[in-house]
């Protein structure tokens, strides 16, 4: 066979190899290696179509992942905004609903969700602890039903904030 016939056979083999092994040969590496006078055969069409479909699928997958991440970020920001917008003010006039005593400076207290009133209730830690032991003994509300913000000894003029519960503003006179 002549040199021209041999080159034509090689080009056909290259096209066949590219179309057969299109998933393992990246288009960015294959195209620069092809001769400039290579004809656009059916095998080349199959190879390029396969590569374009793969690139398109990768792009769509990345867009879906990016969209899901953005939606998750937005949901987290909304939840954070909602939680930060709620606040509980503890002042010197605040009274514990269980024992009806004043919640003063240096008092340990907890903030629990209220089932009766909308929002949260500030209760002495000892009152909350007694309520927990009574509830467990009588199979009433369980400890998992009450979520505490913090069980801390509060000093005058401090602020306590938790991302899962409302902001606490303490105002002592």
Tab-separated table of N, CA and C in Angstrom:
chain	number	residue	atom	x	y	z
A	1	UNK	N	0.828	-1.186	0.000
A	1	UNK	CA	0.000	0.000	0.000
A	1	UNK	C	0.871	1.248	0.000
A	2	UNK	N	0.337	2.259	-0.595
A	2	UNK	CA	1.059	3.524	-0.681
A	2	UNK	C	0.968	4.265	0.655
A	3	UNK	N	1.786	5.318	0.753
A	3	UNK	CA	1.826	6.127	1.985
A	3	UNK	C	0.470	6.787	2.249
A	4	UNK	N	-0.179	7.251	1.229
A	4	UNK	CA	-1.478	7.897	1.371
A	4	UNK	C	-2.530	6.906	1.870
A	5	UNK	N	-2.543	5.714	1.357
A	5	UNK	CA	-3.493	4.687	1.783
A	5	UNK	C	-3.231	4.298	3.239
A	6	UNK	N	-1.937	4.197	3.551
A	6	UNK	CA	-1.551	3.853	4.926
A	6	UNK	C	-2.031	4.948	5.902
A	7	UNK	N	-1.886	6.202	5.551
A	7	UNK	CA	-2.328	7.319	6.401
A	7	UNK	C	-3.839	7.294	6.553
A	8	UNK	N	-4.551	6.978	5.486
A	8	UNK	CA	-6.013	6.897	5.542
A	8	UNK	C	-6.448	5.775	6.482
A	9	UNK	N	-5.782	4.625	6.425
A	9	UNK	CA	-6.110	3.499	7.317
A	9	UNK	C	-5.840	3.887	8.772
A	10	UNK	N	-4.731	4.592	9.006
A	10	UNK	CA	-4.391	5.025	10.375
A	10	UNK	C	-5.455	5.995	10.911
A	11	UNK	N	-5.900	6.892	10.079
A	11	UNK	CA	-6.936	7.855	10.505
A	11	UNK	C	-8.239	7.131	10.856
A	12	UNK	N	-8.591	6.110	10.058
A	12	UNK	CA	-9.793	5.335	10.351
A	12	UNK	C	-9.644	4.573	11.670
A	13	UNK	N	-8.462	4.030	11.902
A	13	UNK	CA	-8.209	3.311	13.161
A	13	UNK	C	-8.277	4.261	14.348
A	14	UNK	N	-7.728	5.463	14.183
A	14	UNK	CA	-7.777	6.457	15.261
A	14	UNK	C	-9.225	6.808	15.573
A	15	UNK	N	-10.019	7.061	14.550
A	15	UNK	CA	-11.426	7.377	14.760
A	15	UNK	C	-12.164	6.243	15.447
A	16	UNK	N	-11.869	5.007	15.034
A	16	UNK	CA	-12.517	3.850	15.644
A	16	UNK	C	-12.099	3.697	17.105
A	17	UNK	N	-10.802	3.868	17.402
A	17	UNK	CA	-10.322	3.776	18.784
A	17	UNK	C	-10.947	4.854	19.672
A	18	UNK	N	-11.022	6.080	19.142
A	18	UNK	CA	-11.628	7.168	19.920
A	18	UNK	C	-13.092	6.883	20.225
A	19	UNK	N	-13.847	6.410	19.240
A	19	UNK	CA	-15.266	6.153	19.475
A	19	UNK	C	-15.464	4.945	20.386
A	20	UNK	N	-14.590	3.943	20.288
A	20	UNK	CA	-14.718	2.740	21.113
A	20	UNK	C	-14.354	3.017	22.575
A	21	UNK	N	-13.307	3.807	22.789
A	21	UNK	CA	-12.808	4.073	24.152
A	21	UNK	C	-13.048	5.534	24.553
A	22	UNK	N	-14.174	6.074	24.193
A	22	UNK	CA	-14.437	7.498	24.417
A	22	UNK	C	-14.480	7.873	25.898
A	23	UNK	N	-14.896	6.948	26.772
A	23	UNK	CA	-14.996	7.272	28.196
A	23	UNK	C	-13.628	7.382	28.870
A	24	UNK	N	-12.604	6.756	28.292
A	24	UNK	CA	-11.281	6.774	28.931
A	24	UNK	C	-10.293	7.723	28.264
A	25	UNK	N	-10.686	8.375	27.173
A	25	UNK	CA	-9.786	9.304	26.473
A	25	UNK	C	-10.387	10.707	26.551
A	26	UNK	N	-9.802	11.599	27.372
A	26	UNK	CA	-10.341	12.958	27.489
A	26	UNK	C	-10.181	13.737	26.186
A	27	UNK	N	-11.189	14.499	25.849
A	27	UNK	CA	-11.194	15.255	24.595
A	27	UNK	C	-10.099	16.319	24.583
A	28	UNK	N	-9.794	16.907	25.726
A	28	UNK	CA	-8.771	17.956	25.781
A	28	UNK	C	-7.383	17.415	25.448
A	29	UNK	N	-7.157	16.137	25.697
A	29	UNK	CA	-5.864	15.528	25.379
A	29	UNK	C	-5.845	14.933	23.973
A	30	UNK	N	-6.989	14.465	23.480
A	30	UNK	CA	-7.033	13.781	22.193
A	30	UNK	C	-7.007	14.742	21.007
A	31	UNK	N	-7.749	15.841	21.072
A	31	UNK	CA	-7.853	16.748	19.919
A	31	UNK	C	-6.514	17.350	19.478
A	32	UNK	N	-5.650	17.794	20.384
A	32	UNK	CA	-4.370	18.341	19.910
A	32	UNK	C	-3.472	17.307	19.220
A	33	UNK	N	-3.675	16.031	19.505
A	33	UNK	CA	-2.844	14.983	18.908
A	33	UNK	C	-3.297	14.573	17.511
A	34	UNK	N	-4.523	14.946	17.139
A	34	UNK	CA	-5.045	14.559	15.829
A	34	UNK	C	-4.425	15.414	14.726
A	35	UNK	N	-4.208	14.821	13.562
A	35	UNK	CA	-3.681	15.606	12.438
A	35	UNK	C	-4.695	16.652	11.970
A	36	UNK	N	-4.205	17.735	11.436
A	36	UNK	CA	-5.065	18.841	11.008
A	36	UNK	C	-5.963	18.443	9.838
A	37	UNK	N	-5.522	17.512	9.008
A	37	UNK	CA	-6.309	17.145	7.837
A	37	UNK	C	-7.197	15.919	8.083
A	38	UNK	N	-7.455	15.603	9.347
A	38	UNK	CA	-8.293	14.438	9.654
A	38	UNK	C	-9.744	14.749	9.298
A	39	UNK	N	-10.384	13.821	8.612
A	39	UNK	CA	-11.768	14.028	8.194
A	39	UNK	C	-12.713	13.750	9.375
A	40	UNK	N	-13.864	14.379	9.316
A	40	UNK	CA	-14.859	14.232	10.363
A	40	UNK	C	-15.729	13.028	10.019
A	41	UNK	N	-15.331	11.870	10.509
A	41	UNK	CA	-16.041	10.627	10.182
A	41	UNK	C	-17.139	10.348	11.221
A	42	UNK	N	-17.871	9.292	10.960
A	42	UNK	CA	-18.921	8.892	11.896
A	42	UNK	C	-18.320	8.532	13.251
A	43	UNK	N	-17.160	7.886	13.251
A	43	UNK	CA	-16.488	7.523	14.505
A	43	UNK	C	-16.118	8.769	15.308
A	44	UNK	N	-15.644	9.799	14.621
A	44	UNK	CA	-15.307	11.054	15.316
A	44	UNK	C	-16.578	11.702	15.876
A	45	UNK	N	-17.665	11.628	15.126
A	45	UNK	CA	-18.929	12.175	15.596
A	45	UNK	C	-19.380	11.464	16.875
A	46	UNK	N	-19.276	10.146	16.917
A	46	UNK	CA	-19.665	9.358	18.096
A	46	UNK	C	-18.790	9.743	19.288
A	47	UNK	N	-17.483	9.884	19.043
A	47	UNK	CA	-16.560	10.252	20.124
A	47	UNK	C	-16.886	11.639	20.683
A	48	UNK	N	-17.023	12.619	19.812
A	48	UNK	CA	-17.268	13.991	20.276
A	48	UNK	C	-18.635	14.115	20.965
A	49	UNK	N	-19.618	13.420	20.440
A	49	UNK	CA	-20.944	13.452	21.055
A	49	UNK	C	-20.896	12.862	22.462
A	50	UNK	N	-20.192	11.755	22.624
A	50	UNK	CA	-20.049	11.116	23.925
A	50	UNK	C	-19.345	12.051	24.917
A	51	UNK	N	-18.284	12.715	24.456
A	51	UNK	CA	-17.536	13.629	25.327
A	51	UNK	C	-18.389	14.832	25.731
A	52	UNK	N	-19.140	15.373	24.779
A	52	UNK	CA	-19.995	16.519	25.095
A	52	UNK	C	-21.101	16.148	26.079
A	53	UNK	N	-21.668	14.960	25.923
A	53	UNK	CA	-22.697	14.508	26.859
A	53	UNK	C	-22.125	14.346	28.267
A	54	UNK	N	-20.900	13.815	28.363
A	54	UNK	CA	-20.243	13.651	29.660
A	54	UNK	C	-19.978	15.006	30.299
A	55	UNK	N	-19.464	15.951	29.524
A	55	UNK	CA	-19.201	17.296	30.050
A	55	UNK	C	-20.496	17.978	30.484
A	56	UNK	N	-21.547	17.806	29.690
A	56	UNK	CA	-22.839	18.399	30.030
A	56	UNK	C	-23.383	17.799	31.327
A	57	UNK	N	-23.266	16.478	31.480
A	57	UNK	CA	-23.742	15.814	32.698
A	57	UNK	C	-22.951	16.293	33.915
A	58	UNK	N	-21.639	16.439	33.773
A	58	UNK	CA	-20.808	16.941	34.874
A	58	UNK	C	-21.240	18.356	35.264
A	59	UNK	N	-21.499	19.198	34.281
A	59	UNK	CA	-21.907	20.568	34.556
A	59	UNK	C	-23.264	20.596	35.261
A	60	UNK	N	-24.192	19.766	34.804
A	60	UNK	CA	-25.514	19.722	35.446
A	60	UNK	C	-25.404	19.228	36.886
A	61	UNK	N	-24.582	18.223	37.109
A	61	UNK	CA	-24.387	17.702	38.464
A	61	UNK	C	-23.812	18.773	39.373
A	62	UNK	N	-22.825	19.499	38.892
A	62	UNK	CA	-22.232	20.571	39.695
A	62	UNK	C	-23.251	21.669	39.989
A	63	UNK	N	-24.086	21.988	39.027
A	63	UNK	CA	-25.127	23.002	39.244
A	63	UNK	C	-26.148	22.550	40.289
A	64	UNK	N	-26.509	21.275	40.252
A	64	UNK	CA	-27.449	20.750	41.251
A	64	UNK	C	-26.819	20.805	42.639
A	65	UNK	N	-25.579	20.391	42.753
A	65	UNK	CA	-24.890	20.421	44.044
A	65	UNK	C	-24.770	21.865	44.545
A	66	UNK	N	-24.439	22.780	43.651
A	66	UNK	CA	-24.332	24.192	44.021
A	66	UNK	C	-25.685	24.736	44.480
A	67	UNK	N	-26.758	24.361	43.778
A	67	UNK	CA	-28.095	24.799	44.162
A	67	UNK	C	-28.523	24.247	45.514
A	68	UNK	N	-28.212	22.971	45.769
A	68	UNK	CA	-28.545	22.374	47.062
A	68	UNK	C	-27.767	23.041	48.197
A	69	UNK	N	-26.505	23.343	47.956
A	69	UNK	CA	-25.695	24.025	48.975
A	69	UNK	C	-26.242	25.421	49.253
A	70	UNK	N	-26.666	26.119	48.208
A	70	UNK	CA	-27.230	27.460	48.393
A	70	UNK	C	-28.551	27.390	49.161
A	71	UNK	N	-29.379	26.399	48.869
A	71	UNK	CA	-30.650	26.242	49.580
A	71	UNK	C	-30.417	25.903	51.044
A	72	UNK	N	-29.443	25.056	51.303
A	72	UNK	CA	-29.118	24.702	52.682
A	72	UNK	C	-28.580	25.912	53.441
A	73	UNK	N	-27.751	26.709	52.786
A	73	UNK	CA	-27.220	27.926	53.400
A	73	UNK	C	-28.342	28.907	53.710
A	74	UNK	N	-29.262	29.085	52.767
A	74	UNK	CA	-30.388	29.990	52.978
A	74	UNK	C	-31.263	29.519	54.137
A	75	UNK	N	-31.514	28.219	54.204
A	75	UNK	CA	-32.324	27.674	55.291
A	75	UNK	C	-31.634	27.900	56.640
A	76	UNK	N	-30.329	27.695	56.698
A	76	UNK	CA	-29.593	27.913	57.945
A	76	UNK	C	-29.609	29.385	58.338
A	77	UNK	N	-29.476	30.283	57.352
A	77	UNK	CA	-29.526	31.720	57.650
A	77	UNK	C	-30.900	32.139	58.170
A	78	UNK	N	-31.961	31.598	57.571
A	78	UNK	CA	-33.316	31.920	58.036
A	78	UNK	C	-33.543	31.428	59.458
A	79	UNK	N	-33.081	30.217	59.737
A	79	UNK	CA	-33.257	29.668	61.076
A	79	UNK	C	-32.456	30.481	62.090
A	80	UNK	N	-31.248	30.861	61.741
A	80	UNK	CA	-30.434	31.685	62.629
A	80	UNK	C	-31.097	33.031	62.869
A	81	UNK	N	-31.624	33.637	61.818
A	81	UNK	CA	-32.305	34.924	61.947
A	81	UNK	C	-33.524	34.803	62.851
A	82	UNK	N	-34.294	33.737	62.671
A	82	UNK	CA	-35.475	33.525	63.513
A	82	UNK	C	-35.073	33.351	64.972
A	83	UNK	N	-34.062	32.529	65.205
A	83	UNK	CA	-33.644	32.288	66.584
A	83	UNK	C	-33.057	33.531	67.228
A	84	UNK	N	-32.357	34.351	66.448
A	84	UNK	CA	-31.784	35.572	67.000
A	84	UNK	C	-32.837	36.644	67.216
A	85	UNK	N	-33.952	36.568	66.508
A	85	UNK	CA	-34.995	37.578	66.684
A	85	UNK	C	-35.775	37.367	67.979
A	86	UNK	N	-35.793	36.160	68.483
A	86	UNK	CA	-36.449	35.883	69.763
A	86	UNK	C	-35.488	36.234	70.886
A	87	UNK	N	-35.992	36.857	71.897
A	87	UNK	CA	-35.148	37.138	73.052
A	87	UNK	C	-35.981	37.045	74.319
A	88	UNK	N	-35.313	36.769	75.404
A	88	UNK	CA	-35.937	36.707	76.712
A	88	UNK	C	-35.213	37.704	77.589
A	89	UNK	N	-35.953	38.624	78.174
A	89	UNK	CA	-35.364	39.637	79.043
A	89	UNK	C	-35.517	39.186	80.484
A	90	UNK	N	-34.392	39.137	81.188
A	90	UNK	CA	-34.399	38.792	82.603
A	90	UNK	C	-34.018	40.059	83.356
A	91	UNK	N	-34.983	40.638	84.054
A	91	UNK	CA	-34.723	41.851	84.823
A	91	UNK	C	-34.939	41.547	86.301
A	92	UNK	N	-34.736	42.556	87.139
A	92	UNK	CA	-34.881	42.347	88.580
A	92	UNK	C	-36.333	42.109	88.983
A	93	UNK	N	-37.268	42.411	88.096
A	93	UNK	CA	-38.688	42.202	88.407
A	93	UNK	C	-39.205	40.856	87.901
A	94	UNK	N	-38.364	40.078	87.225
A	94	UNK	CA	-38.787	38.782	86.676
A	94	UNK	C	-39.059	37.803	87.807
A	95	UNK	N	-40.185	37.086	87.727
A	95	UNK	CA	-40.596	36.160	88.774
A	95	UNK	C	-40.658	34.749	88.194
A	96	UNK	N	-40.192	33.783	88.954
A	96	UNK	CA	-40.248	32.372	88.555
A	96	UNK	C	-41.705	31.909	88.630
A	97	UNK	N	-42.259	31.332	87.562
A	97	UNK	CA	-43.661	30.905	87.594
A	97	UNK	C	-43.908	29.701	88.497
A	98	UNK	N	-42.868	28.953	88.876
A	98	UNK	CA	-43.062	27.784	89.735
A	98	UNK	C	-43.131	28.157	91.213
A	99	UNK	N	-42.143	28.928	91.693
A	99	UNK	CA	-42.082	29.249	93.119
A	99	UNK	C	-42.539	30.671	93.430
A	100	UNK	N	-42.775	31.482	92.404
A	100	UNK	CA	-43.217	32.872	92.520
A	100	UNK	C	-42.214	33.757	93.265
A	101	UNK	N	-40.945	33.361	93.266
A	101	UNK	CA	-39.889	34.194	93.850
A	101	UNK	C	-39.181	34.930	92.720
A	102	UNK	N	-38.567	36.052	93.103
A	102	UNK	CA	-37.868	36.871	92.126
A	102	UNK	C	-36.597	36.168	91.646
A	103	UNK	N	-36.300	36.319	90.356
A	103	UNK	CA	-35.052	35.803	89.791
A	103	UNK	C	-34.064	36.955	89.856
A	104	UNK	N	-33.132	36.889	90.782
A	104	UNK	CA	-32.217	37.998	91.006
A	104	UNK	C	-30.828	37.714	90.481
A	105	UNK	N	-29.928	38.675	90.712
A	105	UNK	CA	-28.547	38.500	90.261
A	105	UNK	C	-27.911	37.376	91.066
A	106	UNK	N	-27.062	36.611	90.427
A	106	UNK	CA	-26.419	35.485	91.083
A	106	UNK	C	-27.304	34.257	91.158
A	107	UNK	N	-28.472	34.297	90.527
A	107	UNK	CA	-29.398	33.173	90.538
A	107	UNK	C	-29.146	32.298	89.318
A	108	UNK	N	-29.141	31.002	89.530
A	108	UNK	CA	-29.024	30.078	88.403
A	108	UNK	C	-30.418	29.859	87.838
A	109	UNK	N	-30.563	29.996	86.527
A	109	UNK	CA	-31.869	29.822	85.911
A	109	UNK	C	-31.732	29.112	84.584
A	110	UNK	N	-32.862	28.596	84.103
A	110	UNK	CA	-32.919	27.950	82.788
A	110	UNK	C	-34.062	28.584	82.002
A	111	UNK	N	-33.984	28.480	80.706
A	111	UNK	CA	-35.035	28.980	79.830
A	111	UNK	C	-35.608	27.767	79.110
A	112	UNK	N	-36.909	27.563	79.272
A	112	UNK	CA	-37.562	26.392	78.688
A	112	UNK	C	-38.696	26.841	77.779
A	113	UNK	N	-39.001	26.081	76.735
A	113	UNK	CA	-40.143	26.418	75.889
A	113	UNK	C	-41.432	26.288	76.690
A	114	UNK	N	-42.334	27.205	76.506
A	114	UNK	CA	-43.597	27.191	77.231
A	114	UNK	C	-44.654	26.484	76.400
A	115	UNK	N	-45.382	25.555	77.019
A	115	UNK	CA	-46.459	24.859	76.313
A	115	UNK	C	-47.739	25.673	76.354
A	116	UNK	N	-47.918	26.466	77.413
A	116	UNK	CA	-49.129	27.269	77.564
A	116	UNK	C	-48.996	28.613	76.867
A	117	UNK	N	-47.936	29.328	77.184
A	117	UNK	CA	-47.737	30.661	76.601
A	117	UNK	C	-46.835	30.538	75.385
A	118	UNK	N	-46.957	31.473	74.480
A	118	UNK	CA	-46.115	31.465	73.288
A	118	UNK	C	-44.732	31.969	73.686
A	119	UNK	N	-43.699	31.269	73.322
A	119	UNK	CA	-42.341	31.706	73.634
A	119	UNK	C	-41.685	30.804	74.657
A	120	UNK	N	-40.908	31.424	75.546
A	120	UNK	CA	-40.114	30.693	76.523
A	120	UNK	C	-40.372	31.227	77.917
A	121	UNK	N	-40.090	30.393	78.916
A	121	UNK	CA	-40.292	30.753	80.312
A	121	UNK	C	-38.957	30.671	81.022
A	122	UNK	N	-38.682	31.650	81.881
A	122	UNK	CA	-37.466	31.657	82.692
A	122	UNK	C	-37.832	31.089	84.056
A	123	UNK	N	-37.112	30.056	84.479
A	123	UNK	CA	-37.401	29.351	85.723
A	123	UNK	C	-36.096	29.193	86.494
A	124	UNK	N	-36.177	29.245	87.855
A	124	UNK	CA	-35.000	28.933	88.666
A	124	UNK	C	-34.521	27.525	88.312
A	125	UNK	N	-33.224	27.342	88.365
A	125	UNK	CA	-32.675	26.020	88.058
A	125	UNK	C	-33.212	24.970	89.030
A	126	UNK	N	-33.281	25.304	90.296
A	126	UNK	CA	-33.755	24.335	91.293
A	126	UNK	C	-35.230	23.990	91.057
A	127	UNK	N	-36.051	24.968	90.665
A	127	UNK	CA	-37.461	24.693	90.359
A	127	UNK	C	-37.572	23.794	89.135
A	128	UNK	N	-36.756	24.065	88.145
A	128	UNK	CA	-36.766	23.245	86.926
A	128	UNK	C	-36.338	21.824	87.247
A	129	UNK	N	-35.307	21.682	88.106
A	129	UNK	CA	-34.806	20.362	88.471
A	129	UNK	C	-35.879	19.583	89.245
A	130	UNK	N	-36.588	20.251	90.168
A	130	UNK	CA	-37.677	19.605	90.902
A	130	UNK	C	-38.774	19.158	89.933
A	131	UNK	N	-39.109	20.013	88.985
A	131	UNK	CA	-40.134	19.671	87.993
A	131	UNK	C	-39.730	18.478	87.150
A	132	UNK	N	-38.440	18.357	86.857
A	132	UNK	CA	-37.952	17.218	86.087
A	132	UNK	C	-38.085	15.928	86.873
A	133	UNK	N	-37.740	15.952	88.155
A	133	UNK	CA	-37.823	14.732	88.962
A	133	UNK	C	-39.276	14.323	89.174
A	134	UNK	N	-40.187	15.285	89.356
A	134	UNK	CA	-41.610	14.969	89.510
A	134	UNK	C	-42.152	14.402	88.205
A	135	UNK	N	-41.769	14.990	87.097
A	135	UNK	CA	-42.263	14.524	85.795
A	135	UNK	C	-41.790	13.099	85.519
A	136	UNK	N	-40.565	12.796	85.867
A	136	UNK	CA	-40.065	11.440	85.640
A	136	UNK	C	-40.789	10.442	86.547
A	137	UNK	N	-41.054	10.845	87.770
A	137	UNK	CA	-41.713	9.941	88.718
A	137	UNK	C	-43.165	9.690	88.326
A	138	UNK	N	-43.826	10.673	87.750
A	138	UNK	CA	-45.246	10.534	87.400
A	138	UNK	C	-45.462	10.242	85.922
A	139	UNK	N	-44.391	9.979	85.196
A	139	UNK	CA	-44.465	9.729	83.751
A	139	UNK	C	-45.139	10.880	83.021
A	140	UNK	N	-44.935	12.072	83.499
A	140	UNK	CA	-45.459	13.262	82.835
A	140	UNK	C	-44.535	13.632	81.697
A	141	UNK	N	-44.257	14.899	81.598
A	141	UNK	CA	-43.330	15.307	80.541
A	141	UNK	C	-41.950	14.756	80.848
A	142	UNK	N	-41.250	14.373	79.808
A	142	UNK	CA	-39.926	13.786	79.987
A	142	UNK	C	-38.873	14.864	79.880
A	143	UNK	N	-37.667	14.514	80.292
A	143	UNK	CA	-36.576	15.478	80.250
A	143	UNK	C	-36.282	15.911	78.827
A	144	UNK	N	-36.540	15.054	77.853
A	144	UNK	CA	-36.264	15.412	76.464
A	144	UNK	C	-37.250	16.444	75.930
A	145	UNK	N	-38.398	16.620	76.617
A	145	UNK	CA	-39.381	17.605	76.181
A	145	UNK	C	-38.956	19.028	76.515
A	146	UNK	N	-38.028	19.176	77.440
A	146	UNK	CA	-37.602	20.490	77.894
A	146	UNK	C	-36.167	20.693	77.449
A	147	UNK	N	-35.948	21.746	76.694
A	147	UNK	CA	-34.585	22.027	76.259
A	147	UNK	C	-34.087	23.246	77.012
A	148	UNK	N	-32.915	23.138	77.571
A	148	UNK	CA	-32.374	24.247	78.359
A	148	UNK	C	-31.413	25.048	77.526
A	149	UNK	N	-31.372	26.335	77.781
A	149	UNK	CA	-30.408	27.193	77.111
A	149	UNK	C	-29.074	26.995	77.757
A	150	UNK	N	-29.032	27.368	78.983
A	150	UNK	CA	-27.789	27.287	79.716
A	150	UNK	C	-28.145	27.196	81.178
A	151	UNK	N	-27.326	26.507	81.877
A	151	UNK	CA	-27.497	26.436	83.308
A	151	UNK	C	-26.249	27.113	83.842
A	152	UNK	N	-26.368	28.382	84.076
A	152	UNK	CA	-25.203	29.159	84.445
A	152	UNK	C	-25.512	30.047	85.619
A	153	UNK	N	-24.497	30.312	86.395
A	153	UNK	CA	-24.607	31.307	87.440
A	153	UNK	C	-24.366	32.632	86.742
A	154	UNK	N	-25.306	33.525	86.765
A	154	UNK	CA	-25.245	34.764	86.005
A	154	UNK	C	-24.759	35.885	86.904
A	155	UNK	N	-23.762	36.617	86.426
A	155	UNK	CA	-23.290	37.777	87.180
A	155	UNK	C	-23.959	39.021	86.619
A	156	UNK	N	-23.944	40.073	87.374
A	156	UNK	CA	-24.651	41.296	86.982
A	156	UNK	C	-24.091	41.855	85.687
A	157	UNK	N	-25.003	42.229	84.787
A	157	UNK	CA	-24.626	42.899	83.547
A	157	UNK	C	-24.111	41.997	82.450
A	158	UNK	N	-24.222	40.699	82.554
A	158	UNK	CA	-23.695	39.820	81.504
A	158	UNK	C	-24.809	39.395	80.561
A	159	UNK	N	-24.438	38.973	79.370
A	159	UNK	CA	-25.377	38.441	78.387
A	159	UNK	C	-25.000	37.007	78.090
A	160	UNK	N	-25.998	36.151	77.964
A	160	UNK	CA	-25.771	34.762	77.602
A	160	UNK	C	-26.510	34.528	76.302
A	161	UNK	N	-25.828	33.914	75.326
A	161	UNK	CA	-26.477	33.666	74.047
A	161	UNK	C	-26.156	32.252	73.597
A	162	UNK	N	-27.143	31.561	73.107
A	162	UNK	CA	-26.978	30.221	72.583
A	162	UNK	C	-27.609	30.188	71.199
A	163	UNK	N	-26.979	29.535	70.205
A	163	UNK	CA	-27.552	29.543	68.863
A	163	UNK	C	-28.859	28.778	68.762
A	164	UNK	N	-29.126	27.848	69.672
A	164	UNK	CA	-30.333	27.044	69.578
A	164	UNK	C	-31.505	27.632	70.350
A	165	UNK	N	-31.261	28.614	71.174
A	165	UNK	CA	-32.311	29.183	72.001
A	165	UNK	C	-32.280	30.703	71.875
A	166	UNK	N	-33.277	31.384	72.442
A	166	UNK	CA	-33.343	32.838	72.312
A	166	UNK	C	-32.208	33.541	73.035
A	167	UNK	N	-31.939	34.736	72.586
A	167	UNK	CA	-30.929	35.567	73.219
A	167	UNK	C	-31.439	35.986	74.592
A	168	UNK	N	-30.547	36.043	75.562
A	168	UNK	CA	-30.928	36.428	76.908
A	168	UNK	C	-30.348	37.808	77.193
A	169	UNK	N	-31.211	38.742	77.541
A	169	UNK	CA	-30.770	40.071	77.939
A	169	UNK	C	-30.997	40.189	79.433
A	170	UNK	N	-29.945	40.466	80.151
A	170	UNK	CA	-30.050	40.574	81.603
A	170	UNK	C	-29.891	42.025	81.994
A	171	UNK	N	-30.865	42.553	82.721
A	171	UNK	CA	-30.845	43.957	83.137
A	171	UNK	C	-31.031	44.013	84.644
A	172	UNK	N	-29.950	44.231	85.347
A	172	UNK	CA	-30.029	44.376	86.793
A	172	UNK	C	-29.857	45.845	87.132
A	173	UNK	N	-30.631	46.312	88.088
A	173	UNK	CA	-30.540	47.730	88.478
A	173	UNK	C	-29.600	47.903	89.651
